[in-house]
Amino acid sequence: MKTTESTHAAPGHRASGKSTGTVVPVLVRDRKPVIGYGIGALIALLFFAIGAPSALATFRLSSAGDAVELPPLAIPSAAAGWVLAALLVAATVYAWLNLRAGRKNPGWLALTYGLAFLMAFLIWVVGSANNPNISLITLLGGSIALALPMVFGSLSGVLSERSGVVNIAIEGQLLLGAFAAAVGGSITQNVYVALICAAVGGVVVSALLALFAIKYLVNQIIVGVVLNVLVSGLTAFLFGTLLAPNADALNSPPRLRSFSIPGLADIPILGPLLFRQTLLGYLMFIAVAIVWFALYKTRWGLRVRAVGEHPKAADTVGINVNRTRVINVLIGGAVAGLGGSYYTLVSVSQFSRDMTAGAGFIALAALIFGRWNPLGAFFAALLFGFATNLQYVLAQAGTAVPSQFMAMLPYVVTIFAVAGLVGKSRGPAAAGEPYVKG
C-alpha cells in the first residue's frame, strides 16, 4: 500500500517579490490506507485478542493416505491473538509515521499486514468453533477451485483494460461461457469441445463489446452493463425453452476430472494444492504466467500498455490503436469464457439460470485490488475464493459466527478493495476513453 504524493500550485501562492512563476509544492497525502489499517487493528484488538477463545485452534496439514503425513498444527488462540494484534497495531503506527513524514509505505507492509490479519481471524474463528479442528488442505484447495472463474475473469479484465477498454461485461462472458460449455459438451460428450465452445461464447460477448465500444464509440460501462443483462436474459430464456425440456441431450455435459502430476503431487501441503488439479486448474496457472510475461516482457505487451496509457502517442509511432484494442478484448473474452466452463464442467454437470452469481463483478474487484497486474489480480481472486470457501469449512466445524456473516465475507472484502482502503489504485490512463484517429 502506497501513500500517494503529488505537487501542484497552491492558489495565489507564488514566490514573494518578483513574479518568477515558481509554484509552491503542496503535499497531497492519501489517508485511506492508514484508516484501513487502523480499522483492522481495532477489530483485531477487540475480537482476536480481548475476545479470543481459550481453546486451541488445530489445523490439519495433510490428509489420510498422503505420501508424507504431517502432524496437525495446534495454536493457542488467546496468545496468538494478542501477538498478531500487537503486530497489526505496530504496522498501523508505522504507516501513520510514514504518512506524517510524507514517505511511501514499503510494499512488504501491506503483505505483512494482510497475512497477519488473515491468520488472526482464522485462528479466532476456528478456536471459537464447536469442533476447533479443520483441514488446512481442504480450506486452501477449495479456495483455489472457487477462485478459478474469478481468476480467468480478472485476466480478461487485465487484457481489456490494459489496452484501454473497460470490461464490465465479465459476468456476461463467464455466464455465456458456462452455457456454451454445457451445450457443446452435451452434444459431443467431449470436454475439449466443451472448452472450445466456452471460449467461443466469451468471444461472442467480447465481439459485441468491441463493436459498440470501439467502432461506434458507445460508453464502455453502459455497453458492459447492457451485455450482462442481455446474456442473463438470453441464457435464462434458452434454458427454459431448450435445455430444461431436453436435459439429457442438451444439459448433461461430461465432467473434467482432476489428475495428479506424479512426484510433485506428493510434496507436503503444496503438492495437493498445485499439482492435483483439473485441466482447467492447470490452465489457470499457465494463463496467469503467460499473460504476465506477455504484458511485461514482450514487445507486444509494451504496445498494449502504450495504447492503454497514451493512445495518441502509440498511434504516432505506428501502432494501430483500435485494432490492438479489438484483439485484446477478443482474447480477454476467450479467457473469461474458459473460466465460465468451470461452472458446468467442474462444479456441477449442468447449466442453471444465472449460475455465475456475480462472480464477474468480484473478478472486476480483484482486477482493481490487484492494480491491473495479472499476478496481483490472481492473488486478489484467491483471497475472494478463500473468503467464500471459509464459510463452508467453518459451517462444518460448527462455528459460533453466524452463517450470514460468513456469507457476507467475500462482498465485505470486495467493498474494502474498491473503496481504496487497501491502497491507492490507478488504472490505465486511457481506460474507458474511445480513440478516434486524427
Short mmCIF file of C-alpha atoms in Angstrom, two decimals:
data_model
loop_
_atom_site.label_atom_id
_atom_site.label_comp_id
_atom_site.label_asym_id
_atom_site.label_seq_id
_atom_site.Cartn_x
_atom_site.Cartn_y
_atom_site.Cartn_z
CA MET A 1 0.00 0.00 0.00
CA LYS A 2 1.43 3.31 -1.01
CA THR A 3 0.99 6.86 0.14
CA THR A 4 0.13 8.98 -2.82
CA GLU A 5 2.10 12.19 -3.14
CA SER A 6 1.85 14.90 -5.73
CA THR A 7 2.78 18.53 -6.13
CA HIS A 8 0.66 21.24 -7.62
CA ALA A 9 0.31 25.02 -7.48
CA ALA A 10 -1.39 26.42 -4.43
CA PRO A 11 -3.84 29.12 -5.50
CA GLY A 12 -2.37 32.59 -5.01
CA HIS A 13 0.97 31.33 -3.77
CA ARG A 14 3.97 32.43 -5.73
CA ALA A 15 7.48 33.40 -4.83
CA SER A 16 7.47 36.69 -2.95
CA GLY A 17 8.94 39.76 -4.57
CA LYS A 18 9.39 39.01 -8.24
CA SER A 19 6.92 37.17 -10.34
CA THR A 20 9.11 34.26 -11.37
CA GLY A 21 6.32 31.79 -12.00
CA THR A 22 7.67 29.48 -9.30
CA VAL A 23 4.94 27.46 -7.63
CA VAL A 24 4.86 26.27 -4.06
CA PRO A 25 4.75 22.47 -3.80
CA VAL A 26 1.79 21.16 -1.86
CA LEU A 27 1.92 17.64 -0.44
CA VAL A 28 -1.22 15.59 -1.04
CA ARG A 29 -1.46 12.57 1.26
CA ASP A 30 -3.70 9.55 0.87
CA ARG A 31 -5.04 8.70 4.32
CA LYS A 32 -7.24 5.80 3.24
CA PRO A 33 -4.65 3.03 3.76
CA VAL A 34 -3.88 4.27 7.28
CA ILE A 35 -7.61 4.43 8.05
CA GLY A 36 -7.97 0.88 6.77
CA TYR A 37 -5.02 -0.27 8.87
CA GLY A 38 -6.50 1.41 11.93
CA ILE A 39 -9.91 -0.21 11.50
CA GLY A 40 -8.31 -3.63 11.08
CA ALA A 41 -6.07 -3.17 14.14
CA LEU A 42 -9.06 -2.09 16.26
CA ILE A 43 -11.05 -5.15 15.17
CA ALA A 44 -8.06 -7.37 15.98
CA LEU A 45 -7.73 -5.91 19.49
CA LEU A 46 -11.42 -6.18 20.33
CA PHE A 47 -12.19 -9.60 18.85
CA PHE A 48 -8.98 -11.55 18.19
CA ALA A 49 -7.13 -10.51 21.37
CA ILE A 50 -9.59 -9.37 24.07
CA GLY A 51 -12.37 -11.64 22.82
CA ALA A 52 -10.12 -14.58 21.97
CA PRO A 53 -11.40 -18.08 22.86
CA SER A 54 -9.43 -20.20 25.29
CA ALA A 55 -9.37 -23.31 23.06
CA LEU A 56 -6.59 -24.46 20.78
CA ALA A 57 -7.14 -23.88 17.07
CA THR A 58 -6.00 -27.03 15.28
CA PHE A 59 -5.12 -27.16 11.58
CA ARG A 60 -4.55 -30.48 9.82
CA LEU A 61 -1.70 -30.17 7.32
CA SER A 62 -2.22 -33.40 5.40
CA SER A 63 -4.90 -35.91 4.52
CA ALA A 64 -5.11 -39.61 5.20
CA GLY A 65 -3.23 -41.55 2.56
CA ASP A 66 -0.78 -38.77 1.66
CA ALA A 67 2.75 -39.92 0.88
CA VAL A 68 4.04 -37.62 3.63
CA GLU A 69 1.71 -37.13 6.59
CA LEU A 70 2.45 -34.08 8.74
CA PRO A 71 1.30 -33.72 12.36
CA PRO A 72 -1.54 -31.23 12.96
CA LEU A 73 -0.66 -27.68 13.99
CA ALA A 74 -2.26 -26.65 17.32
CA ILE A 75 -2.16 -22.91 18.13
CA PRO A 76 -3.26 -21.26 21.42
CA SER A 77 -5.98 -18.86 20.28
CA ALA A 78 -5.54 -16.24 23.02
CA ALA A 79 -1.74 -15.98 22.82
CA ALA A 80 -1.73 -15.89 19.03
CA GLY A 81 -4.49 -13.26 19.05
CA TRP A 82 -2.52 -10.88 21.26
CA VAL A 83 0.73 -11.34 19.32
CA LEU A 84 -0.91 -10.78 15.94
CA ALA A 85 -3.00 -7.84 17.20
CA ALA A 86 0.19 -6.19 18.50
CA LEU A 87 1.79 -6.72 15.11
CA LEU A 88 -1.17 -5.07 13.39
CA VAL A 89 -1.05 -2.10 15.75
CA ALA A 90 2.68 -1.72 15.11
CA ALA A 91 2.09 -1.81 11.34
CA THR A 92 -0.62 0.86 11.70
CA VAL A 93 1.67 3.13 13.71
CA TYR A 94 4.45 2.65 11.17
CA ALA A 95 2.11 3.56 8.30
CA TRP A 96 0.92 6.64 10.21
CA LEU A 97 4.51 7.78 10.82
CA ASN A 98 5.25 7.37 7.12
CA LEU A 99 2.18 9.45 6.32
CA ARG A 100 3.28 12.23 8.69
CA ALA A 101 6.77 12.25 7.19
CA GLY A 102 5.48 12.17 3.61
CA ARG A 103 7.13 8.82 2.90
CA LYS A 104 5.66 6.00 0.87
CA ASN A 105 4.82 2.76 2.64
CA PRO A 106 7.03 -0.14 1.52
CA GLY A 107 5.38 -2.92 -0.43
CA TRP A 108 6.06 -5.53 2.23
CA LEU A 109 3.95 -3.65 4.78
CA ALA A 110 0.64 -4.37 3.05
CA LEU A 111 1.56 -8.04 2.56
CA THR A 112 2.63 -8.47 6.19
CA TYR A 113 -0.47 -6.71 7.47
CA GLY A 114 -2.81 -8.76 5.29
CA LEU A 115 -1.25 -12.08 6.29
CA ALA A 116 -1.26 -11.18 10.00
CA PHE A 117 -4.91 -10.12 9.92
CA LEU A 118 -5.90 -13.24 7.98
CA MET A 119 -4.06 -15.52 10.42
CA ALA A 120 -5.58 -13.77 13.42
CA PHE A 121 -9.09 -14.03 12.02
CA LEU A 122 -8.66 -17.68 11.06
CA ILE A 123 -7.27 -18.67 14.47
CA TRP A 124 -10.05 -16.76 16.26
CA VAL A 125 -12.90 -18.19 14.21
CA VAL A 126 -11.57 -21.78 14.31
CA GLY A 127 -10.86 -21.56 18.04
CA SER A 128 -14.45 -20.41 18.58
CA ALA A 129 -15.96 -23.37 16.73
CA ASN A 130 -17.63 -26.33 18.45
CA ASN A 131 -15.00 -28.54 16.82
CA PRO A 132 -11.87 -26.35 16.59
CA ASN A 133 -10.16 -28.67 14.14
CA ILE A 134 -10.16 -28.08 10.36
CA SER A 135 -8.17 -29.31 7.37
CA LEU A 136 -5.96 -26.54 6.01
CA ILE A 137 -5.56 -28.50 2.75
CA THR A 138 -9.33 -28.64 2.26
CA LEU A 139 -9.67 -24.94 3.04
CA LEU A 140 -6.91 -23.82 0.65
CA GLY A 141 -7.72 -26.36 -2.06
CA GLY A 142 -11.37 -25.36 -2.12
CA SER A 143 -10.34 -21.70 -2.21
CA ILE A 144 -8.29 -22.27 -5.37
CA ALA A 145 -11.19 -24.10 -7.01
CA LEU A 146 -13.73 -21.40 -6.16
CA ALA A 147 -11.32 -18.67 -7.27
CA LEU A 148 -10.79 -20.27 -10.69
CA PRO A 149 -13.56 -18.45 -12.63
CA MET A 150 -12.67 -15.19 -10.88
CA VAL A 151 -9.02 -15.58 -11.91
CA PHE A 152 -9.97 -16.12 -15.54
CA GLY A 153 -12.41 -13.22 -15.33
CA SER A 154 -9.84 -10.86 -13.83
CA LEU A 155 -7.31 -11.85 -16.51
CA SER A 156 -9.94 -10.94 -19.10
CA GLY A 157 -10.27 -7.55 -17.42
CA VAL A 158 -6.49 -7.06 -17.38
CA LEU A 159 -6.20 -7.78 -21.10
CA SER A 160 -9.06 -5.43 -21.97
CA GLU A 161 -8.31 -2.55 -19.65
CA ARG A 162 -4.57 -2.56 -20.25
CA SER A 163 -5.45 -1.73 -23.86
CA GLY A 164 -7.90 1.00 -22.80
CA VAL A 165 -11.28 -0.77 -22.85
CA VAL A 166 -13.21 -1.02 -19.57
CA ASN A 167 -14.66 -4.53 -19.37
CA ILE A 168 -17.78 -4.55 -17.22
CA ALA A 169 -19.11 -7.50 -19.24
CA ILE A 170 -17.01 -10.14 -17.44
CA GLU A 171 -20.13 -11.51 -15.79
CA GLY A 172 -21.78 -12.00 -19.18
CA GLN A 173 -18.64 -13.62 -20.61
CA LEU A 174 -18.49 -16.12 -17.75
CA LEU A 175 -22.21 -16.90 -18.00
CA LEU A 176 -22.28 -17.42 -21.77
CA GLY A 177 -19.08 -19.48 -21.48
CA ALA A 178 -20.79 -21.74 -18.94
CA PHE A 179 -23.86 -22.04 -21.17
CA ALA A 180 -21.84 -22.80 -24.32
CA ALA A 181 -19.72 -25.39 -22.49
CA ALA A 182 -22.86 -27.15 -21.24
CA VAL A 183 -24.49 -27.29 -24.69
CA GLY A 184 -21.33 -28.13 -26.64
CA GLY A 185 -20.25 -30.74 -24.11
CA SER A 186 -23.70 -32.32 -24.00
CA ILE A 187 -23.96 -32.67 -27.77
CA THR A 188 -20.46 -34.08 -28.29
CA GLN A 189 -19.76 -35.61 -24.86
CA ASN A 190 -16.23 -34.28 -25.26
CA VAL A 191 -14.71 -31.98 -22.65
CA TYR A 192 -12.23 -30.47 -25.10
CA VAL A 193 -15.01 -29.44 -27.45
CA ALA A 194 -16.86 -28.04 -24.44
CA LEU A 195 -13.83 -25.89 -23.54
CA ILE A 196 -13.62 -24.58 -27.11
CA CYS A 197 -17.33 -23.75 -27.07
CA ALA A 198 -16.86 -21.91 -23.77
CA ALA A 199 -14.08 -19.79 -25.25
CA VAL A 200 -16.24 -19.03 -28.30
CA GLY A 201 -19.10 -17.99 -26.03
CA GLY A 202 -16.84 -15.49 -24.28
CA VAL A 203 -15.59 -14.18 -27.62
CA VAL A 204 -19.17 -13.54 -28.78
CA VAL A 205 -19.78 -11.23 -25.81
CA SER A 206 -16.41 -9.55 -26.36
CA ALA A 207 -17.14 -9.03 -30.05
CA LEU A 208 -20.30 -7.13 -29.15
CA LEU A 209 -18.37 -5.10 -26.59
CA ALA A 210 -15.69 -4.24 -29.15
CA LEU A 211 -18.25 -3.42 -31.84
CA PHE A 212 -20.21 -0.90 -29.80
CA ALA A 213 -17.41 0.48 -27.59
CA ILE A 214 -14.60 0.73 -30.15
CA LYS A 215 -16.31 1.11 -33.52
CA TYR A 216 -19.45 3.03 -32.54
CA LEU A 217 -17.89 4.80 -29.52
CA VAL A 218 -20.70 3.92 -27.12
CA ASN A 219 -19.92 4.43 -23.43
CA GLN A 220 -18.00 1.32 -22.41
CA ILE A 221 -19.54 0.97 -18.95
CA ILE A 222 -23.06 1.21 -20.32
CA VAL A 223 -22.30 -1.36 -23.02
CA GLY A 224 -20.88 -3.75 -20.41
CA VAL A 225 -23.91 -3.47 -18.16
CA VAL A 226 -26.30 -3.95 -21.09
CA LEU A 227 -24.38 -7.04 -22.27
CA ASN A 228 -24.58 -8.57 -18.79
CA VAL A 229 -28.34 -8.09 -18.71
CA LEU A 230 -28.66 -9.38 -22.29
CA VAL A 231 -26.70 -12.56 -21.63
CA SER A 232 -28.58 -13.18 -18.37
CA GLY A 233 -31.93 -12.90 -20.10
CA LEU A 234 -30.89 -14.84 -23.20
CA THR A 235 -29.42 -17.79 -21.30
CA ALA A 236 -32.43 -17.89 -18.95
CA PHE A 237 -34.77 -17.97 -21.96
CA LEU A 238 -32.78 -20.69 -23.75
CA PHE A 239 -32.51 -22.68 -20.54
CA GLY A 240 -36.27 -22.65 -20.03
CA THR A 241 -37.21 -23.38 -23.65
CA LEU A 242 -34.40 -25.71 -24.79
CA LEU A 243 -32.22 -27.08 -22.01
CA ALA A 244 -34.79 -27.87 -19.33
CA PRO A 245 -37.13 -29.89 -21.64
CA ASN A 246 -34.16 -31.68 -23.26
CA ALA A 247 -31.82 -32.08 -20.31
CA ASP A 248 -30.37 -35.43 -21.39
CA ALA A 249 -29.45 -34.18 -24.86
CA LEU A 250 -28.51 -30.53 -24.19
CA ASN A 251 -27.71 -30.16 -20.50
CA SER A 252 -25.66 -33.18 -19.48
CA PRO A 253 -22.02 -32.27 -20.23
CA PRO A 254 -19.12 -34.53 -19.19
CA ARG A 255 -17.06 -33.58 -16.17
CA LEU A 256 -13.43 -32.53 -16.02
CA ARG A 257 -11.71 -34.92 -13.62
CA SER A 258 -8.73 -33.91 -11.53
CA PHE A 259 -5.43 -35.69 -12.06
CA SER A 260 -2.13 -35.62 -10.22
CA ILE A 261 1.36 -34.94 -11.51
CA PRO A 262 3.46 -37.90 -10.27
CA GLY A 263 6.03 -36.95 -7.68
CA LEU A 264 5.06 -33.31 -7.44
CA ALA A 265 1.62 -34.11 -6.02
CA ASP A 266 3.32 -35.83 -3.05
CA ILE A 267 5.03 -32.63 -1.85
CA PRO A 268 3.58 -31.79 1.59
CA ILE A 269 0.93 -29.01 1.58
CA LEU A 270 1.86 -27.51 -1.81
CA GLY A 271 1.58 -30.78 -3.73
CA PRO A 272 -2.18 -31.34 -3.30
CA LEU A 273 -2.86 -27.64 -3.88
CA LEU A 274 -0.86 -27.07 -7.06
CA PHE A 275 -0.37 -30.47 -8.66
CA ARG A 276 -3.69 -32.24 -8.04
CA GLN A 277 -5.95 -30.18 -10.30
CA THR A 278 -8.32 -30.48 -13.22
CA LEU A 279 -7.17 -29.46 -16.69
CA LEU A 280 -8.86 -26.12 -16.12
CA GLY A 281 -6.91 -25.63 -12.89
CA TYR A 282 -3.59 -26.18 -14.64
CA LEU A 283 -4.70 -23.86 -17.45
CA MET A 284 -5.38 -21.19 -14.84
CA PHE A 285 -1.80 -21.23 -13.57
CA ILE A 286 -0.44 -21.28 -17.12
CA ALA A 287 -2.72 -18.42 -18.21
CA VAL A 288 -1.59 -16.20 -15.32
CA ALA A 289 2.07 -16.78 -16.19
CA ILE A 290 1.55 -16.25 -19.92
CA VAL A 291 -0.47 -13.03 -19.53
CA TRP A 292 2.06 -11.59 -17.08
CA PHE A 293 5.03 -12.48 -19.29
CA ALA A 294 3.30 -11.23 -22.46
CA LEU A 295 2.33 -7.89 -20.92
CA TYR A 296 5.62 -7.06 -19.22
CA LYS A 297 8.34 -8.95 -21.09
CA THR A 298 7.41 -8.76 -24.77
CA ARG A 299 7.20 -6.09 -27.44
CA TRP A 300 3.50 -6.88 -27.88
CA GLY A 301 2.86 -6.17 -24.19
CA LEU A 302 4.72 -2.86 -24.41
CA ARG A 303 2.48 -1.82 -27.30
CA VAL A 304 -0.66 -2.87 -25.45
CA ARG A 305 0.28 -0.86 -22.38
CA ALA A 306 1.20 2.12 -24.54
CA VAL A 307 -2.24 2.00 -26.15
CA GLY A 308 -3.89 1.89 -22.72
CA GLU A 309 -1.82 4.75 -21.29
CA HIS A 310 -1.38 7.16 -24.20
CA PRO A 311 -3.12 6.03 -27.40
CA LYS A 312 -2.23 9.17 -29.38
CA ALA A 313 1.47 8.69 -28.72
CA ALA A 314 1.13 5.00 -29.64
CA ASP A 315 -0.61 5.97 -32.88
CA THR A 316 2.19 8.42 -33.66
CA VAL A 317 4.79 5.64 -33.65
CA GLY A 318 2.70 3.45 -35.96
CA ILE A 319 0.65 1.30 -33.60
CA ASN A 320 -2.92 0.65 -34.77
CA VAL A 321 -4.72 1.61 -31.57
CA ASN A 322 -8.22 0.32 -32.29
CA ARG A 323 -7.02 -2.93 -33.84
CA THR A 324 -4.88 -3.58 -30.74
CA ARG A 325 -7.89 -2.92 -28.53
CA VAL A 326 -10.17 -5.22 -30.52
CA ILE A 327 -7.66 -8.07 -30.42
CA ASN A 328 -7.16 -7.71 -26.68
CA VAL A 329 -10.87 -7.58 -25.96
CA LEU A 330 -11.44 -10.73 -28.02
CA ILE A 331 -8.58 -12.58 -26.31
CA GLY A 332 -9.95 -11.49 -22.95
CA GLY A 333 -13.37 -12.84 -23.90
CA ALA A 334 -11.90 -16.23 -24.75
CA VAL A 335 -10.09 -16.32 -21.40
CA ALA A 336 -13.25 -15.40 -19.48
CA GLY A 337 -15.28 -17.95 -21.44
CA LEU A 338 -12.86 -20.67 -20.34
CA GLY A 339 -13.39 -19.55 -16.75
CA GLY A 340 -17.14 -19.85 -17.20
CA SER A 341 -16.77 -23.51 -18.18
CA TYR A 342 -15.82 -24.22 -14.57
CA TYR A 343 -19.46 -23.98 -13.56
CA THR A 344 -20.72 -26.66 -15.96
CA LEU A 345 -17.67 -28.90 -16.33
CA VAL A 346 -16.19 -28.89 -12.82
CA SER A 347 -18.62 -27.51 -10.23
CA VAL A 348 -21.81 -29.20 -11.48
CA SER A 349 -22.59 -31.10 -14.66
CA GLN A 350 -25.44 -28.93 -15.87
CA PHE A 351 -26.33 -25.32 -16.57
CA SER A 352 -28.77 -23.32 -14.46
CA ARG A 353 -30.05 -19.75 -14.55
CA ASP A 354 -27.51 -17.07 -13.56
CA MET A 355 -25.26 -19.71 -12.06
CA THR A 356 -22.23 -17.40 -12.05
CA ALA A 357 -23.93 -15.48 -9.20
CA GLY A 358 -21.97 -12.25 -9.62
CA ALA A 359 -18.51 -13.82 -9.93
CA GLY A 360 -17.76 -11.48 -12.83
CA PHE A 361 -18.21 -8.43 -10.62
CA ILE A 362 -15.96 -9.90 -7.94
CA ALA A 363 -13.41 -10.58 -10.70
CA LEU A 364 -13.65 -6.89 -11.58
CA ALA A 365 -12.94 -6.02 -7.94
CA ALA A 366 -9.98 -8.44 -7.96
CA LEU A 367 -8.69 -6.62 -11.03
CA ILE A 368 -8.78 -3.29 -9.16
CA PHE A 369 -7.43 -4.86 -5.95
CA GLY A 370 -4.56 -6.35 -7.96
CA ARG A 371 -3.75 -3.00 -9.58
CA TRP A 372 -4.38 -4.19 -13.13
CA ASN A 373 -1.49 -6.66 -12.82
CA PRO A 374 -2.06 -10.36 -13.71
CA LEU A 375 -0.23 -11.59 -10.60
CA GLY A 376 -1.97 -9.09 -8.32
CA ALA A 377 -5.36 -9.98 -9.79
CA PHE A 378 -4.58 -13.68 -9.32
CA PHE A 379 -3.80 -13.33 -5.61
CA ALA A 380 -6.77 -10.99 -5.08
CA ALA A 381 -9.08 -13.57 -6.68
CA LEU A 382 -7.57 -16.24 -4.41
CA LEU A 383 -8.42 -14.04 -1.42
CA PHE A 384 -12.04 -13.80 -2.53
CA GLY A 385 -12.12 -17.56 -3.14
CA PHE A 386 -10.71 -18.11 0.34
CA ALA A 387 -13.40 -15.91 1.89
CA THR A 388 -16.07 -17.85 0.02
CA ASN A 389 -14.77 -21.29 0.95
CA LEU A 390 -14.19 -20.35 4.57
CA GLN A 391 -17.93 -20.16 5.24
CA TYR A 392 -18.42 -23.77 4.06
CA VAL A 393 -15.49 -25.16 6.05
CA LEU A 394 -16.45 -23.35 9.24
CA ALA A 395 -20.09 -24.36 8.91
CA GLN A 396 -18.93 -27.98 9.15
CA ALA A 397 -16.81 -27.14 12.20
CA GLY A 398 -19.84 -25.59 13.94
CA THR A 399 -18.52 -22.07 14.40
CA ALA A 400 -20.38 -19.64 16.65
CA VAL A 401 -20.05 -16.92 13.99
CA PRO A 402 -23.43 -16.51 12.23
CA SER A 403 -23.55 -18.13 8.79
CA GLN A 404 -24.97 -14.89 7.35
CA PHE A 405 -21.80 -13.06 8.39
CA MET A 406 -19.62 -15.71 6.78
CA ALA A 407 -21.67 -15.45 3.57
CA MET A 408 -21.03 -11.69 3.61
CA LEU A 409 -17.25 -12.08 3.76
CA PRO A 410 -16.46 -12.12 0.00
CA TYR A 411 -18.52 -8.98 -0.53
CA VAL A 412 -17.09 -7.18 2.50
CA VAL A 413 -13.61 -7.84 1.14
CA THR A 414 -14.79 -6.57 -2.25
CA ILE A 415 -16.09 -3.31 -0.72
CA PHE A 416 -12.80 -2.70 1.08
CA ALA A 417 -10.92 -3.39 -2.14
CA VAL A 418 -12.84 -0.99 -4.39
CA ALA A 419 -13.19 1.69 -1.67
CA GLY A 420 -9.43 2.19 -1.68
CA LEU A 421 -8.91 1.22 1.98
CA VAL A 422 -6.33 -1.32 0.82
CA GLY A 423 -4.31 1.30 -1.01
CA LYS A 424 -4.50 3.68 -3.91
CA SER A 425 -5.10 2.02 -7.27
CA ARG A 426 -4.65 3.80 -10.58
CA GLY A 427 -5.80 2.10 -13.72
CA PRO A 428 -4.54 2.70 -17.26
CA ALA A 429 -4.86 6.41 -18.05
CA ALA A 430 -6.88 5.93 -21.26
CA ALA A 431 -9.17 3.18 -19.99
CA GLY A 432 -12.76 3.97 -20.90
CA GLU A 433 -11.83 6.62 -23.46
CA PRO A 434 -12.64 5.83 -27.11
CA TYR A 435 -9.96 6.72 -29.63
CA VAL A 436 -10.68 8.47 -32.89
CA LYS A 437 -7.72 8.71 -35.26
CA GLY A 438 -6.92 12.19 -36.44
#
